């Protein structure tokens, strides 16, 4: 906030300016409220990805994963989520992404479908962010494999964020053991 | 009438009476509620029926009158007023008084006959003693009804407690280390503290065990609860077949998990049906053989360690190993070569294979060639085991081994390929140390001698597709001998870590079709360990451990072999083609010998599979023609034919074929194995 008058401290001016800013802020909030999508944002294959928060249960550090014999490579293993045996999946190959090593920032995003809860391994999680829908572009010109699980992307200031089709991913036979 | 039925009746009556007593009061306030009236009518009617079943004429008479009164109200012939409700309540009270007395085995404190006589007339009778309510309330407090889901949740929570206790227990070890590294004064204190903690953990362990036992007990039911209808089943079946059979039961009071009992019932029904239909002979045949006219079938349950053993035995004609071999051959379950290799004991287990039946006539009860394999599947599903024994002409016996429960099992914990696994103990026969010089090869497989018996020997980690640990040369390796029905295999593990009671947790829907494991447990360190499904392991071993261990990468690197399939039958052609294609072969088909020759010139093939009898050029002629061509002089040729005479086989070999498969014994594994062997 700047002081309008060099000569002194014009309290009226400052107050009216504050009032104006307050109303402006309210208007902005109102107009934006209709246009944002609350998403969990994270890094996969070096890129920023997101999905709607309604699918997210929790984000946890990666515990020890127990390998399961004779299952597809997307299932990295299982872990104990407070007594529930839960799968951890590396979905990067499904999206045609490279697989940089998962380091200390690596997390498991626990997501739920109607049928089961499962874990998605990511390189880093960036929390819930409100993404502006007017910057959203539907997916186009992607390879078939990618198109299947991607809805489109947001052109955010810090770069683009790709919106995953979590529902399609959770219904995919590729993640069901014994169906591929 | 047995007291058990009376007890059941009393419990049922309690429920109906409670609902009548509260319902009647509501009805008094809302006389027009027909749905409630109907519900009360149903209560009275059911109670009347049940009372008749167990021979309680008094209660039946009272409830009959109550039913009539309620019916009158439903039809609108009788007013729903305080007086009528009062009369009904008196009836309910009288029934409550009688059942309460019955439950205690005492005479009711009521002149029943006079009451009934007056009650039927619709007169308000002398008031029922006030203390009747008290006795009833007391009796009711002894049992409560609980939702099955609540029980399951309770058992799960106790399971969680066991896991947490283990974690606490595991913390005692590092505490000792910490004490060891502490300065002397503190060390003494820490050690003392640790000893006390250890005692606390021990006591906690005891309490949890007790709690677990009690919680499990809630889900347990006696074997009797499923075997009540068996008497009738055996009697009806025997009568239908003109046989005389008596059913004897023992150990029916043994309790098992409700879920397991549900699985056991169809198995027992099947085994009893088998015993009566196939086991027990007709009365004349029995007399001729010097037996009693009446055959005996027995169902015997008993505890054996942490398992329940159920034996179904009959004193009939027994199981004839030779007859079983012949039947299996005739039905194409096995081939001649296999039949000759089987011992008599092994032959008995042929009855467990799909498609087997010895019955000459198919009846609507048995002889359809399905059944025993279903029993085997069911027993595998409940992690049990099955054994057969017989003496020809005297008896046969099927022994089912079942765990008491599926929620906690005794397991051997092993290390394998860098992971920890649990093996259900009822499949584990013994643990051995195997030195490299003990291992010999038989065909393509490695075998070892276990107590004189040649036993296939596998590496568990390779079957599971896990990395194998490099063992020091000549160092002995740990092996576990597993048993399933009559089969035994030995497999190496990296180490075994002893027995433990483990809590079984499901893997959830994402793993619905997972192979090799049926659940997981949580170890003391909080990490899960998978529980191996031993029947799956046996299946993988018998279909060749190489195939199971083959990783995707290796499959890609493999050269794609081209196979020419020649057969005039579209069924055979399609079948062979699909088997081969799914296993990574490139397949071209030909409909006749001539067609095959043409195609063989156009392309090049690594292997040819041909039928014998085809219109035009037959398989033998085709083989000779191919051998004459420079390009196919060395190419392996397999003849697949329905001709099983030795003469045909000789002719095929003379023509230049490398292998001869009889269509009767044709199965996917056999064809693949032959193809894979010939292609190296």
PDB file of N, CA, C and O in Angstrom, chain B residues 431-474:
ATOM      1  N   UNK B 431      11.174 -79.200   7.018  1.00  0.00           N
ATOM      2  CA  UNK B 431      12.185 -78.225   6.618  1.00  0.00           C
ATOM      3  C   UNK B 431      13.509 -78.968   6.572  1.00  0.00           C
ATOM      4  O   UNK B 431      13.805 -79.748   7.477  1.00  0.00           O
ATOM      5  N   UNK B 432      14.273 -78.765   5.504  1.00  0.00           N
ATOM      6  CA  UNK B 432      15.534 -79.496   5.393  1.00  0.00           C
ATOM      7  C   UNK B 432      16.675 -78.594   4.978  1.00  0.00           C
ATOM      8  O   UNK B 432      16.455 -77.490   4.501  1.00  0.00           O
ATOM      9  N   UNK B 433      17.868 -79.123   5.130  1.00  0.00           N
ATOM     10  CA  UNK B 433      19.055 -78.500   4.545  1.00  0.00           C
ATOM     11  C   UNK B 433      19.451 -79.365   3.363  1.00  0.00           C
ATOM     12  O   UNK B 433      19.516 -80.591   3.480  1.00  0.00           O
ATOM     13  N   UNK B 434      19.660 -78.757   2.210  1.00  0.00           N
ATOM     14  CA  UNK B 434      20.014 -79.533   1.024  1.00  0.00           C
ATOM     15  C   UNK B 434      21.397 -79.118   0.567  1.00  0.00           C
ATOM     16  O   UNK B 434      21.671 -77.928   0.396  1.00  0.00           O
ATOM     17  N   UNK B 435      22.275 -80.096   0.398  1.00  0.00           N
ATOM     18  CA  UNK B 435      23.612 -79.811  -0.142  1.00  0.00           C
ATOM     19  C   UNK B 435      23.575 -80.027  -1.646  1.00  0.00           C
ATOM     20  O   UNK B 435      22.780 -80.838  -2.129  1.00  0.00           O
ATOM     21  N   UNK B 436      24.429 -79.300  -2.382  1.00  0.00           N
ATOM     22  CA  UNK B 436      24.397 -79.437  -3.843  1.00  0.00           C
ATOM     23  C   UNK B 436      24.535 -80.886  -4.299  1.00  0.00           C
ATOM     24  O   UNK B 436      23.938 -81.284  -5.296  1.00  0.00           O
ATOM     25  N   UNK B 437      25.309 -81.711  -3.543  1.00  0.00           N
ATOM     26  CA  UNK B 437      25.499 -83.093  -4.014  1.00  0.00           C
ATOM     27  C   UNK B 437      24.233 -83.942  -3.822  1.00  0.00           C
ATOM     28  O   UNK B 437      24.137 -85.043  -4.343  1.00  0.00           O
ATOM     29  N   UNK B 438      23.262 -83.444  -3.022  1.00  0.00           N
ATOM     30  CA  UNK B 438      22.007 -84.181  -2.849  1.00  0.00           C
ATOM     31  C   UNK B 438      21.081 -84.028  -4.048  1.00  0.00           C
ATOM     32  O   UNK B 438      20.110 -84.749  -4.189  1.00  0.00           O
ATOM     33  N   UNK B 439      21.393 -83.010  -4.884  1.00  0.00           N
ATOM     34  CA  UNK B 439      20.475 -82.694  -5.978  1.00  0.00           C
ATOM     35  C   UNK B 439      20.875 -83.474  -7.229  1.00  0.00           C
ATOM     36  O   UNK B 439      22.029 -83.452  -7.632  1.00  0.00           O
ATOM     37  N   UNK B 440      19.927 -84.178  -7.811  1.00  0.00           N
ATOM     38  CA  UNK B 440      20.207 -84.835  -9.089  1.00  0.00           C
ATOM     39  C   UNK B 440      19.162 -84.379 -10.088  1.00  0.00           C
ATOM     40  O   UNK B 440      18.186 -83.735  -9.735  1.00  0.00           O
ATOM     41  N   UNK B 441      19.374 -84.720 -11.346  1.00  0.00           N
ATOM     42  CA  UNK B 441      18.403 -84.296 -12.343  1.00  0.00           C
ATOM     43  C   UNK B 441      17.653 -85.495 -12.887  1.00  0.00           C
ATOM     44  O   UNK B 441      18.197 -86.581 -13.046  1.00  0.00           O
ATOM     45  N   UNK B 442      16.387 -85.270 -13.137  1.00  0.00           N
ATOM     46  CA  UNK B 442      15.533 -86.304 -13.717  1.00  0.00           C
ATOM     47  C   UNK B 442      14.777 -85.609 -14.840  1.00  0.00           C
ATOM     48  O   UNK B 442      13.951 -84.756 -14.589  1.00  0.00           O
ATOM     49  N   UNK B 443      15.111 -85.976 -16.070  1.00  0.00           N
ATOM     50  CA  UNK B 443      14.531 -85.260 -17.205  1.00  0.00           C
ATOM     51  C   UNK B 443      14.989 -83.818 -17.153  1.00  0.00           C
ATOM     52  O   UNK B 443      16.176 -83.545 -16.995  1.00  0.00           O
ATOM     53  N   UNK B 444      14.034 -82.898 -17.261  1.00  0.00           N
ATOM     54  CA  UNK B 444      14.394 -81.489 -17.256  1.00  0.00           C
ATOM     55  C   UNK B 444      14.407 -80.923 -15.843  1.00  0.00           C
ATOM     56  O   UNK B 444      14.745 -79.769 -15.631  1.00  0.00           O
ATOM     57  N   UNK B 445      13.992 -81.736 -14.867  1.00  0.00           N
ATOM     58  CA  UNK B 445      13.822 -81.198 -13.518  1.00  0.00           C
ATOM     59  C   UNK B 445      14.912 -81.655 -12.569  1.00  0.00           C
ATOM     60  O   UNK B 445      15.510 -82.713 -12.744  1.00  0.00           O
ATOM     61  N   UNK B 446      15.112 -80.856 -11.541  1.00  0.00           N
ATOM     62  CA  UNK B 446      15.993 -81.254 -10.462  1.00  0.00           C
ATOM     63  C   UNK B 446      15.162 -81.973  -9.413  1.00  0.00           C
ATOM     64  O   UNK B 446      14.013 -81.610  -9.165  1.00  0.00           O
ATOM     65  N   UNK B 447      15.747 -83.005  -8.808  1.00  0.00           N
ATOM     66  CA  UNK B 447      15.029 -83.726  -7.756  1.00  0.00           C
ATOM     67  C   UNK B 447      15.960 -83.968  -6.571  1.00  0.00           C
ATOM     68  O   UNK B 447      17.179 -83.949  -6.714  1.00  0.00           O
ATOM     69  N   UNK B 448      15.360 -84.162  -5.410  1.00  0.00           N
ATOM     70  CA  UNK B 448      16.133 -84.597  -4.250  1.00  0.00           C
ATOM     71  C   UNK B 448      15.389 -85.761  -3.611  1.00  0.00           C
ATOM     72  O   UNK B 448      14.229 -86.014  -3.911  1.00  0.00           O
ATOM     73  N   UNK B 449      16.107 -86.482  -2.756  1.00  0.00           N
ATOM     74  CA  UNK B 449      15.467 -87.580  -2.018  1.00  0.00           C
ATOM     75  C   UNK B 449      15.013 -87.038  -0.671  1.00  0.00           C
ATOM     76  O   UNK B 449      15.812 -86.459   0.068  1.00  0.00           O
ATOM     77  N   UNK B 450      13.715 -87.187  -0.384  1.00  0.00           N
ATOM     78  CA  UNK B 450      13.227 -86.831   0.937  1.00  0.00           C
ATOM     79  C   UNK B 450      12.690 -88.106   1.570  1.00  0.00           C
ATOM     80  O   UNK B 450      11.718 -88.669   1.082  1.00  0.00           O
ATOM     81  N   UNK B 451      13.349 -88.604   2.594  1.00  0.00           N
ATOM     82  CA  UNK B 451      12.971 -89.861   3.265  1.00  0.00           C
ATOM     83  C   UNK B 451      12.758 -90.962   2.238  1.00  0.00           C
ATOM     84  O   UNK B 451      11.757 -91.665   2.257  1.00  0.00           O
ATOM     85  N   UNK B 452      13.718 -91.034   1.305  1.00  0.00           N
ATOM     86  CA  UNK B 452      13.677 -92.108   0.329  1.00  0.00           C
ATOM     87  C   UNK B 452      12.819 -91.823  -0.885  1.00  0.00           C
ATOM     88  O   UNK B 452      12.942 -92.494  -1.898  1.00  0.00           O
ATOM     89  N   UNK B 453      11.944 -90.825  -0.826  1.00  0.00           N
ATOM     90  CA  UNK B 453      11.064 -90.547  -1.964  1.00  0.00           C
ATOM     91  C   UNK B 453      11.683 -89.465  -2.852  1.00  0.00           C
ATOM     92  O   UNK B 453      12.187 -88.458  -2.352  1.00  0.00           O
ATOM     93  N   UNK B 454      11.651 -89.700  -4.158  1.00  0.00           N
ATOM     94  CA  UNK B 454      12.158 -88.710  -5.090  1.00  0.00           C
ATOM     95  C   UNK B 454      11.176 -87.541  -5.143  1.00  0.00           C
ATOM     96  O   UNK B 454      10.000 -87.730  -5.387  1.00  0.00           O
ATOM     97  N   UNK B 455      11.681 -86.359  -4.888  1.00  0.00           N
ATOM     98  CA  UNK B 455      10.810 -85.192  -4.777  1.00  0.00           C
ATOM     99  C   UNK B 455      11.321 -84.088  -5.700  1.00  0.00           C
ATOM    100  O   UNK B 455      12.509 -83.780  -5.672  1.00  0.00           O
ATOM    101  N   UNK B 456      10.444 -83.525  -6.537  1.00  0.00           N
ATOM    102  CA  UNK B 456      10.884 -82.421  -7.397  1.00  0.00           C
ATOM    103  C   UNK B 456      11.429 -81.274  -6.552  1.00  0.00           C
ATOM    104  O   UNK B 456      10.918 -81.004  -5.463  1.00  0.00           O
ATOM    105  N   UNK B 457      12.430 -80.622  -7.095  1.00  0.00           N
ATOM    106  CA  UNK B 457      13.142 -79.613  -6.320  1.00  0.00           C
ATOM    107  C   UNK B 457      13.180 -78.308  -7.112  1.00  0.00           C
ATOM    108  O   UNK B 457      13.654 -78.278  -8.247  1.00  0.00           O
ATOM    109  N   UNK B 458      12.651 -77.249  -6.537  1.00  0.00           N
ATOM    110  CA  UNK B 458      12.573 -75.966  -7.241  1.00  0.00           C
ATOM    111  C   UNK B 458      13.143 -74.842  -6.390  1.00  0.00           C
ATOM    112  O   UNK B 458      13.269 -74.974  -5.173  1.00  0.00           O
ATOM    113  N   UNK B 459      13.426 -73.744  -7.062  1.00  0.00           N
ATOM    114  CA  UNK B 459      13.832 -72.552  -6.341  1.00  0.00           C
ATOM    115  C   UNK B 459      12.609 -71.647  -6.252  1.00  0.00           C
ATOM    116  O   UNK B 459      12.078 -71.220  -7.277  1.00  0.00           O
ATOM    117  N   UNK B 460      12.175 -71.388  -5.052  1.00  0.00           N
ATOM    118  CA  UNK B 460      10.941 -70.620  -4.875  1.00  0.00           C
ATOM    119  C   UNK B 460      11.034 -69.246  -5.539  1.00  0.00           C
ATOM    120  O   UNK B 460      10.115 -68.801  -6.219  1.00  0.00           O
ATOM    121  N   UNK B 461      12.179 -68.575  -5.366  1.00  0.00           N
ATOM    122  CA  UNK B 461      12.282 -67.217  -5.911  1.00  0.00           C
ATOM    123  C   UNK B 461      12.144 -67.199  -7.434  1.00  0.00           C
ATOM    124  O   UNK B 461      11.574 -66.267  -7.995  1.00  0.00           O
ATOM    125  N   UNK B 462      12.640 -68.250  -8.105  1.00  0.00           N
ATOM    126  CA  UNK B 462      12.532 -68.225  -9.566  1.00  0.00           C
ATOM    127  C   UNK B 462      11.094 -68.481 -10.006  1.00  0.00           C
ATOM    128  O   UNK B 462      10.626 -67.933 -10.990  1.00  0.00           O
ATOM    129  N   UNK B 463      10.378 -69.303  -9.245  1.00  0.00           N
ATOM    130  CA  UNK B 463       8.971 -69.543  -9.582  1.00  0.00           C
ATOM    131  C   UNK B 463       8.166 -68.255  -9.398  1.00  0.00           C
ATOM    132  O   UNK B 463       7.287 -67.928 -10.179  1.00  0.00           O
ATOM    133  N   UNK B 464       8.525 -67.501  -8.376  1.00  0.00           N
ATOM    134  CA  UNK B 464       7.797 -66.264  -8.095  1.00  0.00           C
ATOM    135  C   UNK B 464       8.313 -65.100  -8.931  1.00  0.00           C
ATOM    136  O   UNK B 464       7.790 -64.000  -8.844  1.00  0.00           O
ATOM    137  N   UNK B 465       9.366 -65.358  -9.730  1.00  0.00           N
ATOM    138  CA  UNK B 465       9.902 -64.289 -10.563  1.00  0.00           C
ATOM    139  C   UNK B 465      10.659 -63.236  -9.763  1.00  0.00           C
ATOM    140  O   UNK B 465      10.721 -62.072 -10.148  1.00  0.00           O
ATOM    141  N   UNK B 466      11.231 -63.652  -8.642  1.00  0.00           N
ATOM    142  CA  UNK B 466      11.989 -62.712  -7.811  1.00  0.00           C
ATOM    143  C   UNK B 466      13.487 -62.955  -8.024  1.00  0.00           C
ATOM    144  O   UNK B 466      13.885 -64.020  -8.458  1.00  0.00           O
ATOM    145  N   UNK B 467      14.312 -61.966  -7.714  1.00  0.00           N
ATOM    146  CA  UNK B 467      15.757 -62.161  -7.903  1.00  0.00           C
ATOM    147  C   UNK B 467      16.269 -63.302  -7.029  1.00  0.00           C
ATOM    148  O   UNK B 467      15.806 -63.490  -5.908  1.00  0.00           O
ATOM    149  N   UNK B 468      17.220 -64.065  -7.575  1.00  0.00           N
ATOM    150  CA  UNK B 468      17.747 -65.191  -6.818  1.00  0.00           C
ATOM    151  C   UNK B 468      19.025 -64.790  -6.107  1.00  0.00           C
ATOM    152  O   UNK B 468      19.844 -64.074  -6.641  1.00  0.00           O
ATOM    153  N   UNK B 469      19.159 -65.299  -4.906  1.00  0.00           N
ATOM    154  CA  UNK B 469      20.355 -64.981  -4.152  1.00  0.00           C
ATOM    155  C   UNK B 469      21.475 -65.918  -4.588  1.00  0.00           C
ATOM    156  O   UNK B 469      21.257 -67.105  -4.797  1.00  0.00           O
ATOM    157  N   UNK B 470      22.654 -65.352  -4.741  1.00  0.00           N
ATOM    158  CA  UNK B 470      23.802 -66.179  -5.110  1.00  0.00           C
ATOM    159  C   UNK B 470      24.236 -66.963  -3.875  1.00  0.00           C
ATOM    160  O   UNK B 470      24.634 -66.387  -2.869  1.00  0.00           O
ATOM    161  N   UNK B 471      24.138 -68.273  -3.964  1.00  0.00           N
ATOM    162  CA  UNK B 471      24.547 -69.081  -2.818  1.00  0.00           C
ATOM    163  C   UNK B 471      26.026 -69.411  -2.948  1.00  0.00           C
ATOM    164  O   UNK B 471      26.539 -69.580  -4.059  1.00  0.00           O
ATOM    165  N   UNK B 472      26.696 -69.466  -1.822  1.00  0.00           N
ATOM    166  CA  UNK B 472      28.098 -69.871  -1.835  1.00  0.00           C
ATOM    167  C   UNK B 472      28.161 -71.311  -2.328  1.00  0.00           C
ATOM    168  O   UNK B 472      27.284 -72.120  -2.033  1.00  0.00           O
ATOM    169  N   UNK B 473      29.202 -71.603  -3.110  1.00  0.00           N
ATOM    170  CA  UNK B 473      29.288 -72.931  -3.692  1.00  0.00           C
ATOM    171  C   UNK B 473      29.385 -74.011  -2.617  1.00  0.00           C
ATOM    172  O   UNK B 473      30.058 -73.831  -1.605  1.00  0.00           O
ATOM    173  N   UNK B 474      28.665 -75.072  -2.835  1.00  0.00           N
ATOM    174  CA  UNK B 474      28.674 -76.227  -1.936  1.00  0.00           C
ATOM    175  C   UNK B 474      28.063 -75.962  -0.564  1.00  0.00           C
ATOM    176  O   UNK B 474      28.043 -76.835   0.282  1.00  0.00           O
TER     177      UNK B 474
END
